[in-house]
Coordinates of C-alpha atoms in Angstrom, one line a residue:
Chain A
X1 CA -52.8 -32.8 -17.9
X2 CA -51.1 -31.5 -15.1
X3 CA -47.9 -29.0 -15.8
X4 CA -44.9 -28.6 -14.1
X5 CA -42.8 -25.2 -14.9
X6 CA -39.5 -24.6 -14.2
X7 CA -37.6 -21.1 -13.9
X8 CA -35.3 -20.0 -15.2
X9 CA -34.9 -21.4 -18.7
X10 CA -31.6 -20.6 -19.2
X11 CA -28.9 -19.0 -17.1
X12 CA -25.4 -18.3 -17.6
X13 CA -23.8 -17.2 -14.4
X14 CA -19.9 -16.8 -13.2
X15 CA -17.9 -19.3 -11.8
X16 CA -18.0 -19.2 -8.1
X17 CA -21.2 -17.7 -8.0
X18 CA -24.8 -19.7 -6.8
X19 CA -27.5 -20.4 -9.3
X20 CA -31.1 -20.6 -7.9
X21 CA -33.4 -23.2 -10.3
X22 CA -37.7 -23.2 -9.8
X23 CA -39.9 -26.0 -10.4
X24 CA -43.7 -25.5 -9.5
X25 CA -46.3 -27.5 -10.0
X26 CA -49.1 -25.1 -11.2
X27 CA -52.4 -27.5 -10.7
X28 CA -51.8 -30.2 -8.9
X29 CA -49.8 -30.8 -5.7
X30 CA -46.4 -32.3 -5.5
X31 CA -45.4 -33.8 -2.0
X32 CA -42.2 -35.9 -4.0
X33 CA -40.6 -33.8 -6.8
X34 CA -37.2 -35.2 -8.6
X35 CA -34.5 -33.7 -10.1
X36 CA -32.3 -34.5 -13.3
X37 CA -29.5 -33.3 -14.7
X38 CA -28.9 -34.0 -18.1
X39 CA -25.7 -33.4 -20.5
X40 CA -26.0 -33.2 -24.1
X41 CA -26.9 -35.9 -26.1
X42 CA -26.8 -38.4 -22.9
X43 CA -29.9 -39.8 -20.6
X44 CA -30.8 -38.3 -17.5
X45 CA -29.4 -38.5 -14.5
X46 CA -31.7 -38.7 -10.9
X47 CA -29.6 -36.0 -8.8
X48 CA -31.8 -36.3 -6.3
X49 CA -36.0 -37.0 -4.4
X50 CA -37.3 -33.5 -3.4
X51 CA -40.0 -34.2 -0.6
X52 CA -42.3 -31.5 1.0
X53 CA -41.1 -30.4 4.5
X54 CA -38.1 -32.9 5.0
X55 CA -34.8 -33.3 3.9
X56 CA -34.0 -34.2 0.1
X57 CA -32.3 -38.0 -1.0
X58 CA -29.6 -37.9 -2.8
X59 CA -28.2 -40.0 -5.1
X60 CA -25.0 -41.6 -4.6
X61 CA -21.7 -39.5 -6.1
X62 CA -23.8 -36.1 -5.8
X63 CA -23.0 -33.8 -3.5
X64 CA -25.9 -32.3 -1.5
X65 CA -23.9 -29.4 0.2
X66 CA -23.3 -28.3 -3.4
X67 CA -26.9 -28.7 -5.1
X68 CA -29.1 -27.4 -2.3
X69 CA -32.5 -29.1 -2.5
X70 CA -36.1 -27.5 -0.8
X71 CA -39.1 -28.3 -0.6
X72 CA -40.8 -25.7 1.3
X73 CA -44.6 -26.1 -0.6
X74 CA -46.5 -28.4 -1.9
X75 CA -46.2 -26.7 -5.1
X76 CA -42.7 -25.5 -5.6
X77 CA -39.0 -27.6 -5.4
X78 CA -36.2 -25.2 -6.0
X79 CA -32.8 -26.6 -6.7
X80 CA -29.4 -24.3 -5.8
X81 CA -26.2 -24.6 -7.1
X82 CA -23.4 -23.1 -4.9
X83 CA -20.3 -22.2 -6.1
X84 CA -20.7 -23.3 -9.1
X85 CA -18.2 -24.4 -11.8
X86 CA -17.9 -24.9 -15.5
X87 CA -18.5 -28.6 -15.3
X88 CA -22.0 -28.1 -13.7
X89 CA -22.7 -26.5 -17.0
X90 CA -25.6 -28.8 -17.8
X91 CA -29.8 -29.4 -18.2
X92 CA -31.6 -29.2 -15.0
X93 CA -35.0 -31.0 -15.0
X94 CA -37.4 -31.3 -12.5
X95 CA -40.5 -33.7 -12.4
X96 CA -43.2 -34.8 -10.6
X97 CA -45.2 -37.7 -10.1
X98 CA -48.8 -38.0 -11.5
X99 CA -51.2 -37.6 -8.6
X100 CA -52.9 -40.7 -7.8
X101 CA -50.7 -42.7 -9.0
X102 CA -48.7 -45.2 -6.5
X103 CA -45.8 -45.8 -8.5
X104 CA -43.8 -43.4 -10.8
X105 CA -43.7 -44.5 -14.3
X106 CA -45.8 -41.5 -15.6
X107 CA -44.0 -38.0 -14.4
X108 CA -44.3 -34.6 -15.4
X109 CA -41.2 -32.9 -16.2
X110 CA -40.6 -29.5 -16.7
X111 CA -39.2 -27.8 -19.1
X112 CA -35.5 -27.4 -18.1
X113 CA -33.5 -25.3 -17.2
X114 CA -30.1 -25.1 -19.1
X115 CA -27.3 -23.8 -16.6
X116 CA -24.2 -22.1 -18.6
X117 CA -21.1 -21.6 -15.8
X118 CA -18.2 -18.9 -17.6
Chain B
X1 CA -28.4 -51.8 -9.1
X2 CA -30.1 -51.0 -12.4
X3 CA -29.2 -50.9 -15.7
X4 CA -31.4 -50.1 -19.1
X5 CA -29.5 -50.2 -22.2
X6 CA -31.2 -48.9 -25.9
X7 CA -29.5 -48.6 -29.1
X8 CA -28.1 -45.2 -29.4
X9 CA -29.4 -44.4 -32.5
X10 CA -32.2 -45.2 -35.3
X11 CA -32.9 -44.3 -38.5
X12 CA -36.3 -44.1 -41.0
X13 CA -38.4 -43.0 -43.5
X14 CA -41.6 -41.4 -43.4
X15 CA -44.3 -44.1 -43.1
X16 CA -41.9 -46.4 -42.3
X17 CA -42.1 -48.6 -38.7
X18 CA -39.2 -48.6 -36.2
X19 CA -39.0 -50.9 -33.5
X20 CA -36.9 -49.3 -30.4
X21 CA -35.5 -52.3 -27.9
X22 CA -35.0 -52.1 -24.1
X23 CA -33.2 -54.9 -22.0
X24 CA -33.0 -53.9 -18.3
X25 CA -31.3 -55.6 -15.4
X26 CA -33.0 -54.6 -12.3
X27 CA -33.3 -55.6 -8.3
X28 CA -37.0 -55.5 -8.3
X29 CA -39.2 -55.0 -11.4
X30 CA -42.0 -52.3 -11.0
X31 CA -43.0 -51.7 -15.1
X32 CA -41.3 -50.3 -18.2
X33 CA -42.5 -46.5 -19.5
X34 CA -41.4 -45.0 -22.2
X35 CA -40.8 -41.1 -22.8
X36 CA -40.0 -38.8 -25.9
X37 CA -37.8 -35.8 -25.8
X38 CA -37.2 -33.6 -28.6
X39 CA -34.1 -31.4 -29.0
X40 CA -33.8 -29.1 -26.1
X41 CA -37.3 -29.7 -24.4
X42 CA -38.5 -32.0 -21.8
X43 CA -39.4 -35.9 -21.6
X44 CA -43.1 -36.3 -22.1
X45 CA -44.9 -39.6 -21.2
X46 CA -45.5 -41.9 -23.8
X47 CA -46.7 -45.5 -22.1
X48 CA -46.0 -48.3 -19.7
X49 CA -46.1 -51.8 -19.5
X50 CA -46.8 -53.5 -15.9
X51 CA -47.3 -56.7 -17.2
X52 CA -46.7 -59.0 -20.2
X53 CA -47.6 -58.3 -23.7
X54 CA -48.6 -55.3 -26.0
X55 CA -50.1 -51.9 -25.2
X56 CA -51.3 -49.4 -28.1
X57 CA -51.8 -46.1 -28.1
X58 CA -52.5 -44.9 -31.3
X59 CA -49.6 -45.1 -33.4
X60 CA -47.3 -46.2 -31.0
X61 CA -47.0 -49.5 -29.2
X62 CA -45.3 -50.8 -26.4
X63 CA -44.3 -54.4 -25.6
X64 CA -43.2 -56.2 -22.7
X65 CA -41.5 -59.8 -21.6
X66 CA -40.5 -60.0 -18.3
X67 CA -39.0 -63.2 -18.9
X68 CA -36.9 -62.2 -21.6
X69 CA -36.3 -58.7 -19.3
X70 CA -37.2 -57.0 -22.4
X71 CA -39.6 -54.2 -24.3
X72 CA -39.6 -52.7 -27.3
X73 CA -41.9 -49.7 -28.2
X74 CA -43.0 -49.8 -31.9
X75 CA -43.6 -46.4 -33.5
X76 CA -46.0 -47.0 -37.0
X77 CA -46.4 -44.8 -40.0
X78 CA -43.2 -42.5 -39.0
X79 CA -44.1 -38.8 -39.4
X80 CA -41.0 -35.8 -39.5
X81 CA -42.3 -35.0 -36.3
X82 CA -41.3 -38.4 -34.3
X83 CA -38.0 -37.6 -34.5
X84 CA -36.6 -37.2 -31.3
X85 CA -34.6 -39.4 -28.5
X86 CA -36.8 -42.4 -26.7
X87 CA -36.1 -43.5 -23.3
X88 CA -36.9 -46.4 -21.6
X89 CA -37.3 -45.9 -17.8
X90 CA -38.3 -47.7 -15.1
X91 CA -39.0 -47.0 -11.2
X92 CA -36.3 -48.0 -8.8
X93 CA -38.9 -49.1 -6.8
X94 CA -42.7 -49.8 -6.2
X95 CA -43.0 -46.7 -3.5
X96 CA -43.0 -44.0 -6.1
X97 CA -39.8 -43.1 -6.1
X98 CA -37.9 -42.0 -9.0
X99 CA -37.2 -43.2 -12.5
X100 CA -34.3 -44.5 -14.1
X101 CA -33.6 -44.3 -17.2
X102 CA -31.6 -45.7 -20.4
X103 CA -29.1 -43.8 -22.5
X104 CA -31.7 -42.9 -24.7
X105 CA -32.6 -43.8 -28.3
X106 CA -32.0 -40.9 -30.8
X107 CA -34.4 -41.5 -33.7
X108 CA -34.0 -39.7 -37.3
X109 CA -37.1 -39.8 -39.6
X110 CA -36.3 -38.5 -42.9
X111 CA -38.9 -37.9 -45.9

């Protein structure tokens, strides 16, 4: 199956400062990537649609001048987080949809990426 | 908008079968999937219903009634290793866009 991989897995950075987060695709390409954020013990949470060469949809309530969405390959969606704060101390999880597929159901996540603000 | 609700939390023996339910309130209706996530790792696909009735894959099942706006997925002859959260999720809509998902279902198999 295909595998989506995400970097870091865990990064614990100072408040104020940006966080950079990787997800790849490694053998398939991903023109729509998605990204999650999930808090402990809760459901995920669609941030935002990552699409190759145009401008990320957000969801309503996040804001995309703080989580800074590209999509500058076919195989790699990285997600920033500017100035970032204790409360966006969270799981980051990025997936894509099953080639070939015309509708979503079946997505590959990655692996997360836990996000520790101090 | 779109809702999924789950119970937040079910527990088993080993052998034992669990039934997890899903009731969703949604605009348009584009299939229920189901996906497993243990502690700390990522979701991983477990199956989808389109239409009406039951799907099996191997020791798990999943059921759907769009009437009744409902699923279930039925995990058989529980193992240690099945515990984990469940979420039901379904597309927001048919163009391959994203999924949403319910609050998750924490399952707790003990021997």
């Amino acid at each position: 199956g295909a595998v989506v991989s995400q970097h870091p897995s865990r990064v614990i950075c100072k408040s104020g400062t940006s966080v950079k987060i990787e997800c790849r695709s490694l053998d398939f390409q991903a023109t729509t990537m998605f990204w999650y954020r999930q808090f402990p013990k809760q459901s995920l949470m669609l941030m935002a649609t990552s699409n190759e060469g145009s401008k990320a949809t957000y969801e309503q309530g996040v804001e995309k001048d703080k989580f800074l969405i590209n999509h500058a390959s076919l195989t790699l969606s990285t997600l920033t987080v500017t100035s970032a704060h204790p409360e966006d101390s969270s799981f980051y999880i990025c997936s894509a949809r099953v080639p070939g597929q015309g509708s979503s159901y079946e997505q590959y996540f990655g692996p997360g990426t836990r996000l520790t603000v101090t | 908008g779109q809702s999924l609700e789950q119970p937040s939390e079910v527990t088993a023996v080993e052998g034992a079968i669990v039934q997890i339910n899903c009731t969703y309130q949604t605009s348009g209706f584009y299939g229920l999937s189901w996906y497993q996530q243990h502690d700390g790792g990522a979701p991983t696909f477990l199956s989808y219903n389109a239409l009406d009735g039951l799907e099996e894959t191997g020791r798990f099942s999943s059921f759907l009634s769009r009437s009744d706006s409902y699923g279930y997925l039925l995990l058989q002859e529980l193992q240690m290793k099945d515990s984990a959260s469940y979420f039901c999720a379904a597309p927001s809509n048919q163009a391959g866009t994203a999924l949403i998902f319910g609050k998750g279902t924490t399952l707790s198999v003990s021997s």
